[in-house]
Short mmCIF file of C-alpha atoms and ligand atoms in Angstrom, two decimals:
data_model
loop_
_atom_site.label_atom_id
_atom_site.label_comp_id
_atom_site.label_asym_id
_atom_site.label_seq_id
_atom_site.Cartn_x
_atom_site.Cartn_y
_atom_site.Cartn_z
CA UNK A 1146 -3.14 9.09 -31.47
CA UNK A 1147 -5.39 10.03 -28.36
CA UNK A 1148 -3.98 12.12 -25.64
CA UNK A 1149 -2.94 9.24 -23.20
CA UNK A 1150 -0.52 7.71 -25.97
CA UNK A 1151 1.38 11.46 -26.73
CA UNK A 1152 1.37 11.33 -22.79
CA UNK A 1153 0.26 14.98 -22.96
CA UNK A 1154 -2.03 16.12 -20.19
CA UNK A 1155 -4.12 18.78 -20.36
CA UNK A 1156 -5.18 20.23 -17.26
CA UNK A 1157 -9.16 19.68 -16.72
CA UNK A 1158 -10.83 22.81 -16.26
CA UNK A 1159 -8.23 24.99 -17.31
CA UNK A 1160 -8.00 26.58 -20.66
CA UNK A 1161 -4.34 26.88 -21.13
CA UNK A 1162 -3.02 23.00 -21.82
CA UNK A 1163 -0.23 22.13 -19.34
CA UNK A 1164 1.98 19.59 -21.59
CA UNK A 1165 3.11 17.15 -18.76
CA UNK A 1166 4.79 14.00 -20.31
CA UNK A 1167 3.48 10.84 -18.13
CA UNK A 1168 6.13 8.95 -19.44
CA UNK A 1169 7.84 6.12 -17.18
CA UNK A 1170 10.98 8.74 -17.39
CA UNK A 1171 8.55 11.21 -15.64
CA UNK A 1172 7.14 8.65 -13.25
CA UNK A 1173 10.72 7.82 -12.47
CA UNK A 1174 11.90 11.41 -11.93
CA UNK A 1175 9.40 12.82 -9.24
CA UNK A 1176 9.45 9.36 -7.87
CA UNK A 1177 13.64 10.23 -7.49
CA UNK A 1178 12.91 13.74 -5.87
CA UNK A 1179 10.20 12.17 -3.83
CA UNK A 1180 12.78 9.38 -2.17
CA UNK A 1181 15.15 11.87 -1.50
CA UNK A 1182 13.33 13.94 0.70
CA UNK A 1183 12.07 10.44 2.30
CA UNK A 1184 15.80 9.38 2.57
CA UNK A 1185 16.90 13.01 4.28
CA UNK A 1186 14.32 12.53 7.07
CA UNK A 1187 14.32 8.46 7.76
CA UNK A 1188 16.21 8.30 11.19
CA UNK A 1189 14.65 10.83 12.31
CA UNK A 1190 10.79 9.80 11.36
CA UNK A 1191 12.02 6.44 13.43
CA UNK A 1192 13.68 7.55 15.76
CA UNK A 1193 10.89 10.21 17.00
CA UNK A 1194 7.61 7.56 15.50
CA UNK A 1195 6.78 10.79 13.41
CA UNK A 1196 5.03 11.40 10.09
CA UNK A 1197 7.18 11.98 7.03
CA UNK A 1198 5.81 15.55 6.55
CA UNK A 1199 8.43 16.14 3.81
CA UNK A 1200 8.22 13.72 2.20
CA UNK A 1201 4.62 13.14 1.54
CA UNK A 1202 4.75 17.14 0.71
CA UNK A 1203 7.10 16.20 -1.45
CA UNK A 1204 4.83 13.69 -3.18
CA UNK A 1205 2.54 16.73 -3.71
CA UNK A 1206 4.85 19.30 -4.89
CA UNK A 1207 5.08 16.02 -7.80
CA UNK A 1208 1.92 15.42 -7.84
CA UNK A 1209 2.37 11.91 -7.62
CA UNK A 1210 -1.13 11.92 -4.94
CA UNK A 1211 -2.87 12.11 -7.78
CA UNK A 1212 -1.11 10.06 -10.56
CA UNK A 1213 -3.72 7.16 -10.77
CA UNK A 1214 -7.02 9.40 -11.27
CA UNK A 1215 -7.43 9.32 -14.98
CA UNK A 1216 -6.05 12.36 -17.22
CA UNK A 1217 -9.46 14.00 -18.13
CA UNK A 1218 -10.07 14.43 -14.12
CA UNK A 1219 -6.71 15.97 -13.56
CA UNK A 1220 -4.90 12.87 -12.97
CA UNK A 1221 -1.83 11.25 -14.99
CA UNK A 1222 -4.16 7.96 -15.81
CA UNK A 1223 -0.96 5.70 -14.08
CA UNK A 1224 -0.98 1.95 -14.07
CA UNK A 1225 -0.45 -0.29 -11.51
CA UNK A 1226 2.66 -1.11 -12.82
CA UNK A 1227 3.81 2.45 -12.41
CA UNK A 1228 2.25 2.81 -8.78
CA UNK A 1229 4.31 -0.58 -7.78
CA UNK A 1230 7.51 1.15 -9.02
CA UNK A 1231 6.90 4.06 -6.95
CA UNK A 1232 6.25 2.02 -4.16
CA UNK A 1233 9.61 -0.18 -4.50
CA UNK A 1234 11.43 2.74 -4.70
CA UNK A 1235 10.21 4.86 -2.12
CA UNK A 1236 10.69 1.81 0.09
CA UNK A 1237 14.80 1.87 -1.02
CA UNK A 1238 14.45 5.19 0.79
CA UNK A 1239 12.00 5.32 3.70
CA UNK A 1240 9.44 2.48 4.47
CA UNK A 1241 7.09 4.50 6.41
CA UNK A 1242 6.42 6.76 3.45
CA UNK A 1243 6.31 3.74 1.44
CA UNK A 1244 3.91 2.13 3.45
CA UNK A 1245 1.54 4.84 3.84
CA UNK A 1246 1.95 6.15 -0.17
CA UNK A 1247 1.13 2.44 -1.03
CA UNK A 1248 -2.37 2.30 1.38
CA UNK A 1249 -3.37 5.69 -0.20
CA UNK A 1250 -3.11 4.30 -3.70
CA UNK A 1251 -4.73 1.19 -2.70
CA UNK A 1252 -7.67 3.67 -1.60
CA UNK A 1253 -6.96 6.17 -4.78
CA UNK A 1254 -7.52 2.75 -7.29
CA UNK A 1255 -10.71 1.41 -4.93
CA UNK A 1256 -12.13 5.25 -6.46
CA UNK A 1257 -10.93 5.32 -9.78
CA UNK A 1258 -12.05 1.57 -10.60
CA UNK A 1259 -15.55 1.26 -8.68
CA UNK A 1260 -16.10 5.14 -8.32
CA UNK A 1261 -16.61 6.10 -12.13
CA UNK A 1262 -20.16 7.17 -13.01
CA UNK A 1263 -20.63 8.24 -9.42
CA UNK A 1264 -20.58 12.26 -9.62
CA UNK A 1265 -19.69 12.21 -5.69
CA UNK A 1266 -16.85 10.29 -6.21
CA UNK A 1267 -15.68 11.89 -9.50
CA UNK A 1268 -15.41 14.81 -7.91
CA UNK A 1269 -13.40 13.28 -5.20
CA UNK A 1270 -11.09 12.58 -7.56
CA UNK A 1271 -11.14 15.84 -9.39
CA UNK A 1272 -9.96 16.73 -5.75
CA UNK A 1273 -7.41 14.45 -5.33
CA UNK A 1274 -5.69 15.35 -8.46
CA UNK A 1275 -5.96 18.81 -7.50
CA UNK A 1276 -5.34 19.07 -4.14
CA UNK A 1277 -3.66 16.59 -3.78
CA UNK A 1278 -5.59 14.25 -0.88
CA UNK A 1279 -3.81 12.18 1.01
CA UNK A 1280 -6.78 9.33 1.75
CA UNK A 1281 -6.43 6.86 4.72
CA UNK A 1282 -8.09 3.01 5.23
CA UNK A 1283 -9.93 2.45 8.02
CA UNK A 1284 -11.02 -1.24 7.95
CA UNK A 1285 -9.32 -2.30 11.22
CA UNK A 1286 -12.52 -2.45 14.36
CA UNK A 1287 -12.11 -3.37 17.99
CA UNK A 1288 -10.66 -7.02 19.05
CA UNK A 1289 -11.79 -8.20 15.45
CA UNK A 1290 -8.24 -8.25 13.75
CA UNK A 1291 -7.15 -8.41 9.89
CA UNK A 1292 -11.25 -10.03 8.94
CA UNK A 1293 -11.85 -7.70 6.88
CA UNK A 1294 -14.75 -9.49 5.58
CA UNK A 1295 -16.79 -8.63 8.74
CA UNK A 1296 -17.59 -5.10 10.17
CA UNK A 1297 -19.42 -4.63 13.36
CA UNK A 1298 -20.37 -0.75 13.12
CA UNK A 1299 -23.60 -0.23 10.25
CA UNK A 1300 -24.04 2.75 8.90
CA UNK A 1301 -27.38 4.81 10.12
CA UNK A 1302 -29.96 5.79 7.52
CA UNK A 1303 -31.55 9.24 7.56
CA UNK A 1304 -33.18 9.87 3.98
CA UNK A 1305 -29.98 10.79 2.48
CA UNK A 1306 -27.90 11.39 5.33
CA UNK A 1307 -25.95 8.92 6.69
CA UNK A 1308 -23.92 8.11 9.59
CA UNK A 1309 -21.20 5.91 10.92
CA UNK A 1310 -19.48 5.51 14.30
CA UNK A 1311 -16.56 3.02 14.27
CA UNK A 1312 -14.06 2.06 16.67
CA UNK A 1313 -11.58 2.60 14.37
CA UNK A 1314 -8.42 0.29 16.15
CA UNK A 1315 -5.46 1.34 13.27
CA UNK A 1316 -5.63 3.94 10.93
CA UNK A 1317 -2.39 5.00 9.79
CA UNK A 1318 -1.82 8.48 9.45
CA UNK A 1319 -5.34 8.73 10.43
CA UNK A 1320 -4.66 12.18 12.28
CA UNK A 1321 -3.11 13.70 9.26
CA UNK A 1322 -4.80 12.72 6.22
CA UNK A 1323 -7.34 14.51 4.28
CA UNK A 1324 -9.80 11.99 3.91
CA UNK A 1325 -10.79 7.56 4.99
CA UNK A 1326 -12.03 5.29 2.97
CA UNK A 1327 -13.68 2.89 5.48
CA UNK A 1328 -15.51 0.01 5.60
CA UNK A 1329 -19.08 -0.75 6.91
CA UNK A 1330 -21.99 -2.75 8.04
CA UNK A 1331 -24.64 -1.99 4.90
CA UNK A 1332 -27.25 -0.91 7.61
CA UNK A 1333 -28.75 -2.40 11.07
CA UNK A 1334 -30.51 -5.25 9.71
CA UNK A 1335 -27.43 -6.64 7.50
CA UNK A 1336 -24.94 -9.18 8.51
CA UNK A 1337 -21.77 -8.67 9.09
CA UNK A 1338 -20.26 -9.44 5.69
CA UNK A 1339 -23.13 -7.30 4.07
CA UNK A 1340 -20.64 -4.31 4.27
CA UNK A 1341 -20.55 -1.25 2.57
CA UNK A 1342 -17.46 0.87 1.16
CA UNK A 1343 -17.30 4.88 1.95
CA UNK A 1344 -15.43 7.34 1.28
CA UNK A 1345 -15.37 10.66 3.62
CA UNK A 1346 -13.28 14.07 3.96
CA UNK A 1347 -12.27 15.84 6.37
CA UNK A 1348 -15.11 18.26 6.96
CA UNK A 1349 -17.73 14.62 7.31
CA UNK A 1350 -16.03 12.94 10.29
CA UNK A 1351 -14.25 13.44 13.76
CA UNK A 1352 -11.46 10.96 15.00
CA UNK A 1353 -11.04 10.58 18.79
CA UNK A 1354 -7.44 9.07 19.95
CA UNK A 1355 -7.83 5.82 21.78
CA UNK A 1356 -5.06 4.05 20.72
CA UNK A 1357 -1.05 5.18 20.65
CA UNK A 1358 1.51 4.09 17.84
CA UNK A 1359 4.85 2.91 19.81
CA UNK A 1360 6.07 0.45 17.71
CA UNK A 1361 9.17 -1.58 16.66
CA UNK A 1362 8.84 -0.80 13.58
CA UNK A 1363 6.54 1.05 10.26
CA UNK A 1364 6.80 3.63 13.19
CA UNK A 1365 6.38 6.76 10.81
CA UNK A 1366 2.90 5.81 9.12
CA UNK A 1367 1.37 6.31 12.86
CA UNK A 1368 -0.86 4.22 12.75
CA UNK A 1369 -3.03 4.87 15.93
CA UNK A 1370 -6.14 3.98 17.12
CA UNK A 1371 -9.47 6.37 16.69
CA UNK A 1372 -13.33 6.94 17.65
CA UNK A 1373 -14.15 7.52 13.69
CA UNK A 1374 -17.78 9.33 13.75
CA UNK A 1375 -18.59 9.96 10.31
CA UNK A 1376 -21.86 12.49 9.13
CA UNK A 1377 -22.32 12.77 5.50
CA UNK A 1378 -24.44 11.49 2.48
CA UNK A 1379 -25.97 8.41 1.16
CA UNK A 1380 -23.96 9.58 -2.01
CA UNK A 1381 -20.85 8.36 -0.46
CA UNK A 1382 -21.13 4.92 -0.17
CA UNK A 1383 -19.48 3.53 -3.59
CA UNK A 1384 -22.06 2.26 -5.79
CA UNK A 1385 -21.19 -1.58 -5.80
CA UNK A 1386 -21.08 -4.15 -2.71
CA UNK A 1387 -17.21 -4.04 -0.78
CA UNK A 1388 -17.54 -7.65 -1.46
CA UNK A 1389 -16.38 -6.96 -5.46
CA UNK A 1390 -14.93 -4.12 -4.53
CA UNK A 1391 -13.18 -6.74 -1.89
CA UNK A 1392 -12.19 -9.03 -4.60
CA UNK A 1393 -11.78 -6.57 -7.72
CA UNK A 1394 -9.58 -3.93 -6.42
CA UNK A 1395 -8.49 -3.74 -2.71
CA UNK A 1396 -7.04 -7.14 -2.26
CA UNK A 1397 -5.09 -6.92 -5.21
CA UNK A 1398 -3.77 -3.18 -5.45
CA UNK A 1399 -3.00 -3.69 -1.72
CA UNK A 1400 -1.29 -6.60 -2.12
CA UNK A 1401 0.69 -5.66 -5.07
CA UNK A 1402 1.70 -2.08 -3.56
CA UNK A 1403 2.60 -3.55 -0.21
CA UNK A 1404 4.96 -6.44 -1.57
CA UNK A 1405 6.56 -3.54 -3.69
CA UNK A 1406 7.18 -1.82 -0.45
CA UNK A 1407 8.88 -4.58 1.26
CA UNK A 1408 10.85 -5.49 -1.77
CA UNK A 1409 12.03 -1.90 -1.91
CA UNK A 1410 13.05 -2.36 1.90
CA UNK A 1411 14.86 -5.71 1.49
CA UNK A 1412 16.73 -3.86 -1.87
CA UNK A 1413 17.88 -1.50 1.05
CA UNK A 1414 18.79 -4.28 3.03
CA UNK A 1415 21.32 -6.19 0.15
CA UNK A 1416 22.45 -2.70 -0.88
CA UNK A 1417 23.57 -2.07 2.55
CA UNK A 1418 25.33 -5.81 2.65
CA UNK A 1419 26.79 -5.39 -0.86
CA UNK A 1420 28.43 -1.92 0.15
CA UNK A 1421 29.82 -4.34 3.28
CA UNK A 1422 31.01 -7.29 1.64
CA UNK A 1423 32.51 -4.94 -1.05
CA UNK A 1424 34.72 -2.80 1.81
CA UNK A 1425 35.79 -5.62 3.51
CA UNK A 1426 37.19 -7.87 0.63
CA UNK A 1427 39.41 -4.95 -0.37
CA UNK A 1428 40.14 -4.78 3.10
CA UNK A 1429 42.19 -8.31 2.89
CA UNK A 1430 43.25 -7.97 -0.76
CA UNK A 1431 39.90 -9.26 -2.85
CA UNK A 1432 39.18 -11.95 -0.19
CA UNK A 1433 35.61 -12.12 0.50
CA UNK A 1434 34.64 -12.29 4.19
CA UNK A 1435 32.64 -15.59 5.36
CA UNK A 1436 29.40 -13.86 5.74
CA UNK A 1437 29.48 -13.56 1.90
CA UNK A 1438 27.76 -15.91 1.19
CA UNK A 1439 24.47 -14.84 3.03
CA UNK A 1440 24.88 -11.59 0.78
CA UNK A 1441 24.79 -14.22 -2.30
CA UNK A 1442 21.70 -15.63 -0.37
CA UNK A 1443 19.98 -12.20 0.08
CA UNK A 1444 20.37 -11.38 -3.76
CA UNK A 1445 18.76 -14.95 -4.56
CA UNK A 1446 15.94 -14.05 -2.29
CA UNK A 1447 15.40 -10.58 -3.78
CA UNK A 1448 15.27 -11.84 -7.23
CA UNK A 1449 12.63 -14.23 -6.31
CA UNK A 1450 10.75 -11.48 -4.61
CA UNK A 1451 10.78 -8.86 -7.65
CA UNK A 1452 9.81 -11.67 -9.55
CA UNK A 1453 6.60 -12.93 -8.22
CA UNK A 1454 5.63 -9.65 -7.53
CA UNK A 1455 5.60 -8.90 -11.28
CA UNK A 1456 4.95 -12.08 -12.59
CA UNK A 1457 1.75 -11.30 -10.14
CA UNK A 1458 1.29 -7.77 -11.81
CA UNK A 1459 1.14 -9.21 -14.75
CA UNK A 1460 -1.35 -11.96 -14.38
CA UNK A 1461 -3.75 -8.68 -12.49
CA UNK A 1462 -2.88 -5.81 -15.69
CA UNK A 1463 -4.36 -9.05 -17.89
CA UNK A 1464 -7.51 -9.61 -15.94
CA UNK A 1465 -8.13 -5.37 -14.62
CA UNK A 1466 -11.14 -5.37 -16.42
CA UNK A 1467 -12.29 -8.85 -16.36
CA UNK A 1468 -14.57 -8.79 -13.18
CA UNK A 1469 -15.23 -12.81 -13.68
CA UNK A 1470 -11.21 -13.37 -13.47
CA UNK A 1471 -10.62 -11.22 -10.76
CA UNK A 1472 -13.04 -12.71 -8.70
CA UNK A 1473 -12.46 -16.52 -9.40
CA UNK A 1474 -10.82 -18.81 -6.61
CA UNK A 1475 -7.40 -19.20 -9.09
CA UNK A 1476 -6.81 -15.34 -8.58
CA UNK A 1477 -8.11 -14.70 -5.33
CA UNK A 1478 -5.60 -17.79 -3.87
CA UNK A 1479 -2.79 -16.46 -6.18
CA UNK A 1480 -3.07 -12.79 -4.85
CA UNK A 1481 -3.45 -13.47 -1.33
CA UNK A 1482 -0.70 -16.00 -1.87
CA UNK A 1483 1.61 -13.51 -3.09
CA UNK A 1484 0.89 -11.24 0.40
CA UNK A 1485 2.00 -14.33 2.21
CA UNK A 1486 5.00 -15.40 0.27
CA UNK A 1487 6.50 -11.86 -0.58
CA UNK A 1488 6.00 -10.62 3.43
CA UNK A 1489 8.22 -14.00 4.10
CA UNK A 1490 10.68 -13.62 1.18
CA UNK A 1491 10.99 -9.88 2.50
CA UNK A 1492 11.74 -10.95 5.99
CA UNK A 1493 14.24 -13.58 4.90
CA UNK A 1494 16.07 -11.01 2.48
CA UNK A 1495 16.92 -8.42 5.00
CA UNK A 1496 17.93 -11.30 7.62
CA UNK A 1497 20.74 -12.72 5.08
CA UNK A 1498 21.56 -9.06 4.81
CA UNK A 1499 21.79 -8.34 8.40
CA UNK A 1500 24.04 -11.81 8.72
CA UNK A 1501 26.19 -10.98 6.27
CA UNK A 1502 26.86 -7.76 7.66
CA UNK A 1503 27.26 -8.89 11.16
CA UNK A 1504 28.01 -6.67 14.35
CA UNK A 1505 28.12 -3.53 11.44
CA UNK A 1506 24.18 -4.59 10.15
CA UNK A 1507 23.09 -5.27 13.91
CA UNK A 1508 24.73 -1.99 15.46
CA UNK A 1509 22.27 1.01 15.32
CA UNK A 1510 25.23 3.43 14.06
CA UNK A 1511 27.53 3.21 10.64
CA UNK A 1512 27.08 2.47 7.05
CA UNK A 1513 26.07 -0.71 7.07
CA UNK A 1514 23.44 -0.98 9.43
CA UNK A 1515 19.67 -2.96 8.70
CA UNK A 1516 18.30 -2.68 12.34
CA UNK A 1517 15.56 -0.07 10.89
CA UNK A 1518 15.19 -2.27 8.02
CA UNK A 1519 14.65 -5.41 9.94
CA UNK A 1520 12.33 -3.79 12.32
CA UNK A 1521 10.22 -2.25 9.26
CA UNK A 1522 9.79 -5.40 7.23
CA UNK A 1523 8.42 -7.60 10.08
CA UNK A 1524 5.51 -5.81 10.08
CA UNK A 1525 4.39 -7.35 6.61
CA UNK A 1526 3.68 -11.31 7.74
CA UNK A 1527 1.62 -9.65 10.32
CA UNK A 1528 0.07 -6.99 8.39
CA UNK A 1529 -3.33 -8.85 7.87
CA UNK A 1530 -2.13 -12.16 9.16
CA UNK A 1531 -0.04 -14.49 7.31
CA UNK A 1532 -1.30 -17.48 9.66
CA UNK A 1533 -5.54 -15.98 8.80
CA UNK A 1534 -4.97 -15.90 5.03
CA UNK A 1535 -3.11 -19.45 4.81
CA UNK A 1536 -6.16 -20.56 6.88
CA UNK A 1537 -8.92 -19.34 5.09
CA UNK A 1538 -7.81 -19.94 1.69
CA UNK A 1539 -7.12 -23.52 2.65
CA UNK A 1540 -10.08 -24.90 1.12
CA UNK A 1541 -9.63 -22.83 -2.33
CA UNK A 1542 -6.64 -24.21 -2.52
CA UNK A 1543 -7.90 -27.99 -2.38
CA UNK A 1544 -10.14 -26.98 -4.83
CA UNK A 1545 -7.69 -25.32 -7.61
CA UNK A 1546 -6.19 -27.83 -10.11
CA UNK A 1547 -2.71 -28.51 -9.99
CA UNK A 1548 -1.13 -26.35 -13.20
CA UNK A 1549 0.03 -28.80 -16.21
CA UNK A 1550 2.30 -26.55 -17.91
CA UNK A 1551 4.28 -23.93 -16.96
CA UNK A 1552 3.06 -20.72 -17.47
CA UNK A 1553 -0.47 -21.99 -17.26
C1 FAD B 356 2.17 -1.03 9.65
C2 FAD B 356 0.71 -1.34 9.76
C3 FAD B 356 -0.20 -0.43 9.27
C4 FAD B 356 -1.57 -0.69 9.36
N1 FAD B 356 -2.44 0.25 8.88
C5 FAD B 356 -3.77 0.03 8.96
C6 FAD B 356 -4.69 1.01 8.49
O1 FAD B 356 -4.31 2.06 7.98
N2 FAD B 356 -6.01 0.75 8.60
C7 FAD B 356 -6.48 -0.40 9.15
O2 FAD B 356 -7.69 -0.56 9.20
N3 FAD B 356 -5.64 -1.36 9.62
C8 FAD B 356 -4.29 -1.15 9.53
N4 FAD B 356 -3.42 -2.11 10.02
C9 FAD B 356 -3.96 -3.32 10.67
C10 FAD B 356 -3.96 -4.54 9.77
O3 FAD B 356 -4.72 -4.27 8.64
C11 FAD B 356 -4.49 -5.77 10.51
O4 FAD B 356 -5.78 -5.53 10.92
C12 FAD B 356 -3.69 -6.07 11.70
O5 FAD B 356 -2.35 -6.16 11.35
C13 FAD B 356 -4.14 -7.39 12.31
O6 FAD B 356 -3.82 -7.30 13.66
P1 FAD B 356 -3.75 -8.48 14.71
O7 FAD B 356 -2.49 -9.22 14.56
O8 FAD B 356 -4.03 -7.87 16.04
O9 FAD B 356 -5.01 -9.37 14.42
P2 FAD B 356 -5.29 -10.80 13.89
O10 FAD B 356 -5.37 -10.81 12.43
O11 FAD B 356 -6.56 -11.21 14.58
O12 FAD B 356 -4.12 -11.74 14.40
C14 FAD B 356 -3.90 -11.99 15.80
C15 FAD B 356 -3.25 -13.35 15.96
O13 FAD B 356 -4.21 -14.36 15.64
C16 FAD B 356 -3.68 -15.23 14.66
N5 FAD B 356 -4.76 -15.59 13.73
C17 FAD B 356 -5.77 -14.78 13.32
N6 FAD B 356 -6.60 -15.45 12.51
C18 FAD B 356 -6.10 -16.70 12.41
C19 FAD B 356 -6.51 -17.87 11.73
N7 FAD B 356 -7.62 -17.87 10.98
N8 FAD B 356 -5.76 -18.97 11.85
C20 FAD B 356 -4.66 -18.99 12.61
N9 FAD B 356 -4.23 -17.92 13.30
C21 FAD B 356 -4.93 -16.80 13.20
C22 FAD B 356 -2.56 -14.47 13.99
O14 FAD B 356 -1.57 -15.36 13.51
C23 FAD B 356 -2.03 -13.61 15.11
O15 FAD B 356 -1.09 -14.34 15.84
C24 FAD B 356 -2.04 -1.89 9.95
C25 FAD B 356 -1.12 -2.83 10.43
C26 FAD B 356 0.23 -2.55 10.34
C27 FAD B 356 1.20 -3.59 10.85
#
């Protein structure tokens, strides 16, 4: 039995072995202590647009920052499986966290999967398990949008130094992580979709404000607008093209962890209805009030959302390794299909919660209320655009066969 199947952990570089059990109980635990601190400070991150200092210390203090990087560099070796869970319930409890624990694993798995071999980017992780990182995305630039798949800013050649200036349009919780992962022109000469992906800390790069974060909702991961100037070295850039990287890892893992978020904000939502619907049928002796129904709606929704979410987590855990599977038009549609339909399911949830609460959802004050909720979760059809994806994977999807069975 190897180390990862006791679920014992010994500490890398340390002589004394710390037993840690990495057990879903454990995952589940510090994920609980983690949500709590989110829950104590929600209002309050909305109300003032602030980060959720707590909480992500929180996340430290369980060093659940570092739960992906595999056990022999400090890490806990967790699945995506295990990162989703975290991510659904953390968005129960505060979406912001959520939201901005879900992009920093998206980065965390972008260096575990494509980083190996790399010594620069092993010892990034080292650090991250350590110190606990918190790593941003930066892959938003000027008037250009969710394409991703095109960067304007190239990154400057000197021998082995290198150098980036981007204008940097969203980076949530730009001014308070420890690190960006950012996209990037390959060089001067290369086209646009010829990018690059790097990883920097804090001590490589600058970030000049250009751009506030007064939102209507998602107002805690303050996600503001930045100069990013970047020095560092060539070592940086991750070995393979962003295009695999693209395909492999970030679309995926980003998809996956966001859907879990708004899935754990919609589970918010029906909890808050349920809690309504419950008070006021034994309010009139066990009879249930008309807007019951759109609680029995909310539930259906919900139960559709957890389950293409990890009927989708389980199609990516079979293919994580298969680099031919994960980049074929069937998975590609699928997973970007998933953003679209779980950001709408989402949105639909908490809206059958919010009717079937009423005045008590839509008022700001009392138990029952989903304004934050509502506000939060329509951030995800917009959050790379539902109306961009649909359009570009139009022609994949012409091209896909029509399945013939049912779990084909
Ligand atoms: C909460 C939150 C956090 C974020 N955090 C980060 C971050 O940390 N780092 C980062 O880099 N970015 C971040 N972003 C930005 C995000 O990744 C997208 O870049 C951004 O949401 C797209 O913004 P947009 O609507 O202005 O642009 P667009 O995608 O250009 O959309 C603008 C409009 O054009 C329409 N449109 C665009 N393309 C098409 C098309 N092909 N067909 C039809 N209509 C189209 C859309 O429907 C929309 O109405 C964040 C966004 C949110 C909401």
């Amino acid at each position: 039995m190897n180390v990862q199947e006791t679920g014992i952990r010994v500490a890398a570089g340390t002589k004394t072995s710390e037993a840690f059990s990495r057990s879903r109980n454990s995952f589940q635990q510090r994920t609980a202590a983690v949500a709590k601190a989110a829950a104590a400070e929600v209002e309050e991150v909305d109300r003032a647009a602030r980060f959720p200092q707590k909480a992500i210390d929180a996340a430290r203090q369980e060093r659940l920052l570092g739960a992906q990087i595999p056990i022999e560099l400090g890490g806990d070796s967790a699945s995506i499986s295990d990162i989703t869970d975290m991510c659904y319930a953390l968005g129960r409890a505060c979406a912001s966290t959520a939201m901005i624990f879900a992009m920093h694993q998206t980065k965390v798995a972008c260096l575990v999967r494509h980083g190996a071999g790399s010594s620069w980017h092993e010892k990034l992780m080292s650090r991250v398990a350590s110190e606990q990182l918190l790593l941003a995305s930066s892959t938003t630039e000027g008037q250009n949008g969710g394409n991703i798949r095109f960067s304007s800013a190239a990154v400057e050649h000197a021998g082995a130094e290198i150098s980036l200036v981007r204008n940097a349009t969203v980076i949530s919780y730009g001014a308070q992580a420890d690190g960006i992962v950012s996209i990037a022109r390959r060089d001067n000469d290369a086209a646009g979709s010829d990018q690059v992906l790097l990883a920097m800390t804090k001590d490589n790069y600058t970030l000049e404000p250009t751009l506030g974060w007064e939102t209507l909702g998602m107002r805690g991961t303050c996600s503001a607008g930045f100069e990013l100037k970047f020095k560092g070295s060539a070592e940086q850039i991750f070995p393979e093209a962003y295009e695999a990287i693209h395909a492999q890892t970030m679309t995926p893992v980003a998809h996956l962890c966001w859907s879990s978020v708004w899935a754990g904000i919609a589970a918010a939502a029906v909890e808050r209805a349920q809690l309504f619907i419950r008070k006021a049928a034994r309010g009139s002796g066990g009879q249930l009030p008309p807007g019951a129904a759109h609680f029995t709606a909310a539930k259906m929704s919900l139960t559709k959302l957890r389950a293409i979410i990890t009927s989708n987590l389980d199609t990516y855990a079979a293919r994580e390794r298969d680099q031919r599977a994960l980049s074929s038009l069937e998975f590609q549609s699928q997973i970007n299909l998933l953003k679209v339909e779980a950001s709408e399911l989402a949105v639909a949830t908490v809206m059958h919660a919010m009717r079937a609460c009423g005045l008590s959802g839509y008022r700001n004050d009392g138990d029952f209320t989903v304004g934050r909720h509502l506000r939060d979760v329509l951030s995800a059809p917009l959050m790379i655009n539902n109306d961009r994806i649909l359009a570009n994977i139009g022609t994949a999807s012409l091209m896909s066969a029509v399945p013939v069975t049912l779990r084909d």
